[in-house]
mmCIF file of C-alpha atoms in Angstrom:
data_model
loop_
_atom_site.group_PDB
_atom_site.id
_atom_site.type_symbol
_atom_site.label_atom_id
_atom_site.label_comp_id
_atom_site.label_asym_id
_atom_site.label_seq_id
_atom_site.Cartn_x
_atom_site.Cartn_y
_atom_site.Cartn_z
ATOM 1 C CA LEU A 19 -46.292 14.526 48.152
ATOM 2 C CA ALA A 20 -42.516 13.412 47.650
ATOM 3 C CA LYS A 21 -40.553 12.813 50.966
ATOM 4 C CA LYS A 22 -38.579 16.136 50.663
ATOM 5 C CA GLU A 23 -41.813 18.138 50.013
ATOM 6 C CA ARG A 24 -43.325 16.876 53.147
ATOM 7 C CA LYS A 25 -40.540 17.765 55.706
ATOM 8 C CA ASN A 26 -42.429 20.829 56.603
ATOM 9 C CA TYR A 27 -45.156 18.991 57.879
ATOM 10 C CA LEU A 28 -43.091 17.374 60.838
ATOM 11 C CA THR A 29 -42.268 19.923 63.756
ATOM 12 C CA LYS A 30 -40.043 18.804 66.509
ATOM 13 C CA LEU A 31 -40.653 20.933 69.713
ATOM 14 C CA LEU A 32 -38.585 18.863 71.991
ATOM 15 C CA ASP A 33 -37.971 21.438 74.548
ATOM 16 C CA THR A 34 -41.660 21.461 75.241
ATOM 17 C CA GLY A 35 -41.868 17.573 74.840
ATOM 18 C CA TRP A 36 -44.081 17.576 71.759
ATOM 19 C CA ILE A 37 -43.610 16.253 68.101
ATOM 20 C CA ILE A 38 -46.249 17.590 65.729
ATOM 21 C CA ALA A 39 -47.030 15.985 62.330
ATOM 22 C CA ARG A 40 -49.368 18.066 59.862
ATOM 23 C CA ASP A 41 -50.804 16.635 56.676
ATOM 24 C CA ASN A 42 -51.505 18.892 53.828
ATOM 25 C CA LYS A 43 -55.293 17.636 53.900
ATOM 26 C CA GLY A 44 -55.923 19.118 57.272
ATOM 27 C CA LEU A 45 -54.948 16.463 59.695
ATOM 28 C CA GLU A 46 -52.784 17.260 62.786
ATOM 29 C CA LEU A 47 -51.128 14.771 65.030
ATOM 30 C CA MET A 48 -49.349 15.507 68.373
ATOM 31 C CA LEU A 49 -47.424 13.061 70.482
ATOM 32 C CA LYS A 50 -45.869 13.919 73.810
ATOM 33 C CA VAL A 51 -42.507 12.196 73.808
ATOM 34 C CA GLY A 52 -40.131 14.558 75.461
ATOM 35 C CA ASP A 53 -39.667 15.697 79.128
ATOM 36 C CA SER A 54 -42.975 16.434 80.931
ATOM 37 C CA CYS A 55 -41.771 19.941 82.177
ATOM 38 C CA PRO A 56 -38.759 21.926 83.043
ATOM 39 C CA LYS A 57 -36.927 20.301 85.985
ATOM 40 C CA TYR A 58 -37.305 23.376 87.973
ATOM 41 C CA LEU A 59 -41.230 23.867 87.394
ATOM 42 C CA PRO A 60 -43.159 20.739 87.865
ATOM 43 C CA ALA A 61 -46.180 22.660 89.129
ATOM 44 C CA HIS A 62 -48.367 22.365 85.959
ATOM 45 C CA ALA A 63 -47.133 19.009 84.799
ATOM 46 C CA HIS A 64 -49.631 16.492 83.779
ATOM 47 C CA SER A 65 -48.980 12.667 83.589
ATOM 48 C CA ASP A 66 -49.281 12.659 79.776
ATOM 49 C CA LEU A 67 -45.996 11.097 78.422
ATOM 50 C CA LEU A 68 -46.902 9.310 75.131
ATOM 51 C CA SER A 69 -50.266 10.653 74.988
ATOM 52 C CA PHE A 70 -51.465 11.911 71.609
ATOM 53 C CA ASP A 71 -54.162 14.335 70.116
ATOM 54 C CA LEU A 72 -55.539 14.026 66.710
ATOM 55 C CA TYR A 73 -57.448 16.962 64.890
ATOM 56 C CA GLN A 74 -58.988 17.386 61.544
ATOM 57 C CA ASN A 75 -59.300 20.880 60.158
ATOM 58 C CA GLY A 76 -58.933 22.264 63.610
ATOM 59 C CA ILE A 77 -61.696 19.835 65.004
ATOM 60 C CA PRO A 78 -60.649 17.555 67.588
ATOM 61 C CA ILE A 79 -61.108 13.822 66.786
ATOM 62 C CA ILE A 80 -59.263 12.175 69.665
ATOM 63 C CA VAL A 81 -58.054 14.701 72.317
ATOM 64 C CA GLU A 82 -56.900 14.753 76.085
ATOM 65 C CA THR A 83 -59.249 16.228 78.785
ATOM 66 C CA GLY A 84 -57.115 19.489 79.193
ATOM 67 C CA THR A 85 -57.383 21.857 82.082
ATOM 68 C CA SER A 86 -60.615 23.282 83.389
ATOM 69 C CA VAL A 87 -60.086 23.735 87.116
ATOM 70 C CA TYR A 88 -57.525 24.289 89.659
ATOM 71 C CA GLY A 89 -57.464 23.436 93.446
ATOM 72 C CA ASN A 90 -56.837 20.404 95.536
ATOM 73 C CA ASN A 91 -59.879 18.472 94.364
ATOM 74 C CA LYS A 92 -60.725 15.162 92.528
ATOM 75 C CA ASP A 93 -61.333 17.034 89.216
ATOM 76 C CA ARG A 94 -57.982 18.495 89.341
ATOM 77 C CA PHE A 95 -56.373 15.317 90.217
ATOM 78 C CA TYR A 96 -58.095 13.469 87.456
ATOM 79 C CA GLU A 97 -57.182 16.235 84.729
ATOM 80 C CA ARG A 98 -53.515 15.773 85.563
ATOM 81 C CA SER A 99 -53.597 11.999 85.740
ATOM 82 C CA ALA A 100 -52.575 9.538 82.851
ATOM 83 C CA ALA A 101 -56.417 8.489 82.697
ATOM 84 C CA ALA A 102 -57.383 11.734 81.427
ATOM 85 C CA HIS A 103 -55.102 11.517 78.400
ATOM 86 C CA ASN A 104 -54.799 9.102 75.309
ATOM 87 C CA VAL A 105 -52.344 6.695 76.872
ATOM 88 C CA PHE A 106 -51.269 3.027 77.353
ATOM 89 C CA GLN A 107 -50.882 2.040 81.064
ATOM 90 C CA LEU A 108 -49.467 -1.093 82.867
ATOM 91 C CA ALA A 109 -49.898 -2.172 86.443
ATOM 92 C CA PRO A 110 -48.291 -5.191 88.439
ATOM 93 C CA TYR A 111 -50.752 -8.166 88.599
ATOM 94 C CA SER A 112 -52.220 -8.695 92.099
ATOM 95 C CA ARG A 113 -54.123 -11.707 93.340
ATOM 96 C CA ASN A 114 -56.436 -9.409 95.229
ATOM 97 C CA ASN A 115 -57.325 -7.466 92.034
ATOM 98 C CA LYS A 116 -55.960 -4.324 93.702
ATOM 99 C CA ILE A 117 -54.558 -2.266 90.676
ATOM 100 C CA ASN A 118 -51.939 0.290 91.147
ATOM 101 C CA TRP A 119 -51.500 1.900 87.560
ATOM 102 C CA ILE A 120 -48.043 3.047 86.664
ATOM 103 C CA GLU A 121 -47.972 6.753 86.180
ATOM 104 C CA PRO A 122 -45.184 8.190 84.080
ATOM 105 C CA ILE A 123 -45.387 11.459 86.126
ATOM 106 C CA GLU A 124 -46.522 11.113 89.693
ATOM 107 C CA VAL A 125 -48.697 14.043 90.145
ATOM 108 C CA TRP A 126 -50.144 15.143 93.474
ATOM 109 C CA GLY A 127 -51.913 17.810 95.244
ATOM 110 C CA ASN A 128 -52.779 20.984 93.238
ATOM 111 C CA PHE A 129 -49.245 21.923 91.995
ATOM 112 C CA ARG A 130 -46.962 19.036 92.787
ATOM 113 C CA ALA A 131 -45.234 16.341 90.959
ATOM 114 C CA ALA A 132 -42.828 13.532 92.306
ATOM 115 C CA ARG A 133 -41.039 10.870 90.247
ATOM 116 C CA LYS A 134 -40.822 11.899 86.608
ATOM 117 C CA ALA A 135 -39.923 9.212 83.973
ATOM 118 C CA LYS A 136 -36.882 9.769 82.078
ATOM 119 C CA VAL A 137 -37.138 9.818 78.315
ATOM 120 C CA LEU A 138 -35.423 6.853 76.382
ATOM 121 C CA GLU A 139 -36.377 7.475 72.893
ATOM 122 C CA LYS A 140 -38.107 10.419 70.953
ATOM 123 C CA THR A 141 -37.658 9.954 67.206
ATOM 124 C CA CYS A 142 -39.719 10.729 64.117
ATOM 125 C CA GLY A 143 -39.634 10.713 60.241
ATOM 126 C CA ILE A 144 -41.497 10.474 57.063
ATOM 127 C CA ASP A 145 -41.186 7.309 54.823
ATOM 128 C CA ASP A 146 -40.925 7.230 51.037
ATOM 129 C CA ASP A 147 -44.602 6.568 50.755
ATOM 130 C CA GLY A 148 -45.470 9.694 52.687
ATOM 131 C CA THR A 149 -46.171 8.048 55.993
ATOM 132 C CA ILE A 150 -45.392 10.177 58.990
ATOM 133 C CA TRP A 151 -44.298 8.483 62.156
ATOM 134 C CA ILE A 152 -43.344 9.378 65.703
ATOM 135 C CA ARG A 153 -41.877 7.012 68.343
ATOM 136 C CA GLY A 154 -41.207 7.416 72.030
ATOM 137 C CA SER A 155 -40.455 5.547 75.245
ATOM 138 C CA ASN A 156 -39.488 6.164 78.743
ATOM 139 C CA ASP A 157 -38.380 4.428 81.838
ATOM 140 C CA SER A 158 -41.562 4.565 83.989
ATOM 141 C CA HIS A 159 -42.109 0.886 83.727
ATOM 142 C CA LEU A 160 -38.509 -0.598 84.030
ATOM 143 C CA ARG A 161 -38.688 -0.822 87.854
ATOM 144 C CA PHE A 162 -41.838 -3.139 87.402
ATOM 145 C CA GLY A 163 -39.996 -5.340 84.961
ATOM 146 C CA ALA A 164 -41.689 -4.121 81.829
ATOM 147 C CA ARG A 165 -40.861 -1.823 78.862
ATOM 148 C CA HIS A 166 -43.297 0.085 76.574
ATOM 149 C CA LEU A 167 -42.720 1.516 73.141
ATOM 150 C CA ARG A 168 -45.358 3.819 71.412
ATOM 151 C CA THR A 169 -45.178 4.502 67.730
ATOM 152 C CA VAL A 170 -47.877 6.375 65.874
ATOM 153 C CA TYR A 171 -48.371 6.493 62.113
ATOM 154 C CA LEU A 172 -50.451 8.953 59.740
ATOM 155 C CA ASN A 173 -50.843 8.422 56.201
ATOM 156 C CA LEU A 174 -53.133 9.411 53.306
ATOM 157 C CA SER A 175 -54.285 6.504 51.129
ATOM 158 C CA CYS A 176 -55.048 6.532 47.511
ATOM 159 C CA GLU A 177 -58.702 6.340 48.258
ATOM 160 C CA ASN A 178 -58.269 9.808 50.042
ATOM 161 C CA LYS A 179 -58.772 8.383 53.516
ATOM 162 C CA PHE A 180 -56.511 8.796 56.483
ATOM 163 C CA TYR A 181 -55.006 5.748 58.062
ATOM 164 C CA PHE A 182 -54.006 6.399 61.581
ATOM 165 C CA LYS A 183 -52.177 3.693 63.797
ATOM 166 C CA VAL A 184 -51.048 3.427 67.177
ATOM 167 C CA ILE A 185 -48.802 0.656 68.059
ATOM 168 C CA ASP A 186 -47.862 -0.224 71.630
ATOM 169 C CA ASP A 187 -45.033 -2.684 71.927
ATOM 170 C CA VAL A 188 -44.659 -4.223 75.393
ATOM 171 C CA VAL A 189 -42.293 -6.423 77.018
ATOM 172 C CA CYS A 190 -42.916 -7.817 80.610
ATOM 173 C CA ASN A 191 -41.092 -10.361 82.644
ATOM 174 C CA LYS A 192 -44.343 -11.215 84.779
ATOM 175 C CA LYS A 193 -48.103 -10.962 84.521
ATOM 176 C CA MET A 194 -49.686 -7.451 84.354
ATOM 177 C CA TYR A 195 -52.697 -5.445 83.857
ATOM 178 C CA TRP A 196 -53.013 -3.189 80.950
ATOM 179 C CA ARG A 197 -55.370 -0.410 79.703
ATOM 180 C CA GLN A 198 -55.741 2.065 76.927
ATOM 181 C CA PHE A 199 -57.657 5.306 77.013
ATOM 182 C CA TRP A 200 -59.261 6.738 73.812
ATOM 183 C CA HIS A 201 -60.984 10.232 74.352
ATOM 184 C CA LEU A 202 -63.183 11.208 71.711
ATOM 185 C CA GLY A 203 -63.602 14.881 70.658
ATOM 186 C CA PRO A 204 -67.008 16.442 71.259
ATOM 187 C CA ASN A 205 -69.776 15.045 68.804
ATOM 188 C CA GLN A 206 -67.275 12.257 67.530
ATOM 189 C CA SER A 207 -68.966 8.907 66.793
ATOM 190 C CA GLU A 208 -67.861 5.993 68.900
ATOM 191 C CA ASP A 209 -68.109 3.828 65.697
ATOM 192 C CA LEU A 210 -64.854 5.073 64.873
ATOM 193 C CA PHE A 211 -63.312 2.417 67.143
ATOM 194 C CA ASN A 212 -65.483 -0.454 66.000
ATOM 195 C CA GLU A 213 -63.021 -2.276 63.536
ATOM 196 C CA MET A 214 -59.977 -1.566 65.886
ATOM 197 C CA ILE A 215 -61.825 -3.242 68.837
ATOM 198 C CA CYS A 216 -62.776 -6.282 66.873
ATOM 199 C CA LYS A 217 -59.024 -6.667 65.680
ATOM 200 C CA LEU A 218 -57.750 -6.336 69.268
ATOM 201 C CA LYS A 219 -60.398 -8.816 70.388
ATOM 202 C CA GLU A 220 -58.744 -11.380 67.970
ATOM 203 C CA GLN A 221 -55.366 -10.865 69.941
ATOM 204 C CA PHE A 222 -56.326 -10.146 73.602
ATOM 205 C CA GLU A 223 -59.054 -11.023 76.072
ATOM 206 C CA LEU A 224 -60.325 -7.440 76.907
ATOM 207 C CA GLU A 225 -63.039 -5.538 78.522
ATOM 208 C CA GLU A 226 -64.514 -2.513 76.793
ATOM 209 C CA ASN A 227 -66.130 0.187 78.706
ATOM 210 C CA TRP A 228 -67.597 3.505 77.551
ATOM 211 C CA PHE A 229 -68.292 6.403 79.783
ATOM 212 C CA PHE A 230 -68.947 10.236 79.751
ATOM 213 C CA THR A 231 -65.992 12.551 80.486
ATOM 214 C CA TRP A 232 -65.316 16.146 79.185
ATOM 215 C CA TYR A 233 -63.177 18.235 76.878
ATOM 216 C CA SER A 234 -61.903 21.465 78.251
ATOM 217 C CA ILE A 235 -62.119 24.102 75.776
ATOM 218 C CA GLY A 236 -60.966 26.856 78.351
ATOM 219 C CA PHE A 237 -60.647 27.358 82.193
ATOM 220 C CA GLY A 238 -63.986 26.535 83.707
ATOM 221 C CA LYS A 239 -65.344 25.592 80.245
ATOM 222 C CA ARG A 240 -66.264 21.866 79.551
ATOM 223 C CA ILE A 241 -68.009 19.923 76.805
ATOM 224 C CA ARG A 242 -69.227 16.521 77.439
ATOM 225 C CA ARG A 243 -67.840 13.693 75.187
ATOM 226 C CA LYS A 244 -67.279 9.831 75.459
ATOM 227 C CA THR A 245 -64.271 7.934 76.369
ATOM 228 C CA LEU A 246 -63.420 4.434 75.682
ATOM 229 C CA GLN A 247 -61.356 2.294 78.149
ATOM 230 C CA LEU A 248 -59.936 -1.172 76.873
ATOM 231 C CA SER A 249 -58.308 -3.214 79.478
ATOM 232 C CA GLY A 250 -57.166 -6.664 80.354
ATOM 233 C CA VAL A 251 -54.403 -8.873 81.607
ATOM 234 C CA ILE A 252 -51.195 -10.033 79.620
ATOM 235 C CA GLU A 253 -48.763 -12.895 80.754
ATOM 236 C CA ARG A 254 -44.996 -12.796 80.743
ATOM 237 C CA GLY A 255 -43.686 -12.138 77.239
ATOM 238 C CA VAL A 256 -43.778 -9.882 74.230
ATOM 239 C CA HIS A 257 -46.997 -8.296 73.064
ATOM 240 C CA LYS A 258 -47.829 -5.886 70.285
ATOM 241 C CA PHE A 259 -51.169 -3.783 70.444
ATOM 242 C CA ASN A 260 -51.893 -2.813 66.864
ATOM 243 C CA ASN A 261 -54.593 -0.106 66.739
ATOM 244 C CA LYS A 262 -55.647 1.199 63.324
ATOM 245 C CA LEU A 263 -58.280 3.766 62.546
ATOM 246 C CA VAL A 264 -59.630 4.724 59.093
ATOM 247 C CA ILE A 265 -60.757 8.426 59.124
#
């Protein structure tokens, strides 16, 4: 489709924090780039800035955990944390390997939130070739001497396959830990990430860990699925994590 014909496929819901891209072939991409919650109502906020969800014909391909429980318990804390979302995280390097991951939203208790990152960038567009892109950044890493910019791309190739890219640009003035979370939708194959992992290993020394988590289809309703965590250490400097999936 021509660029002007595709404008209806990009929806900016900036008051909610979300930008949504829809393709005419049934793909739907959402990226949380805006404020985490109203300033007067942080009770339901999750630490989900720059997290994304990807659906095809209404079926989740890569999707966050959601909310299945309330109460002051470990499951509630996990579901509100960044680790339950499809995010990129940094942490200051420590010689004793004690890792304190930076949370864009400091959630605690059942319905509490403390420090909330300020949004620095939230932009989107459609290129002449039909590529839809969404970009965002916030100030959660600045006090630790780092910056992070995330850009996601969605495009339909001439072979009728979808190309989905997530690029994490990082600049840090000191050594840091990093990790990425990729939460598969139920019944999705982990083979989806094989090529992406191989490419990243050409750039970075990393650990690849798979574990079972859950996807909440409603309150008290969970479906088991698999989650990928990639992690490692980066030195001071400029780094680009180029993640590409073919769907």
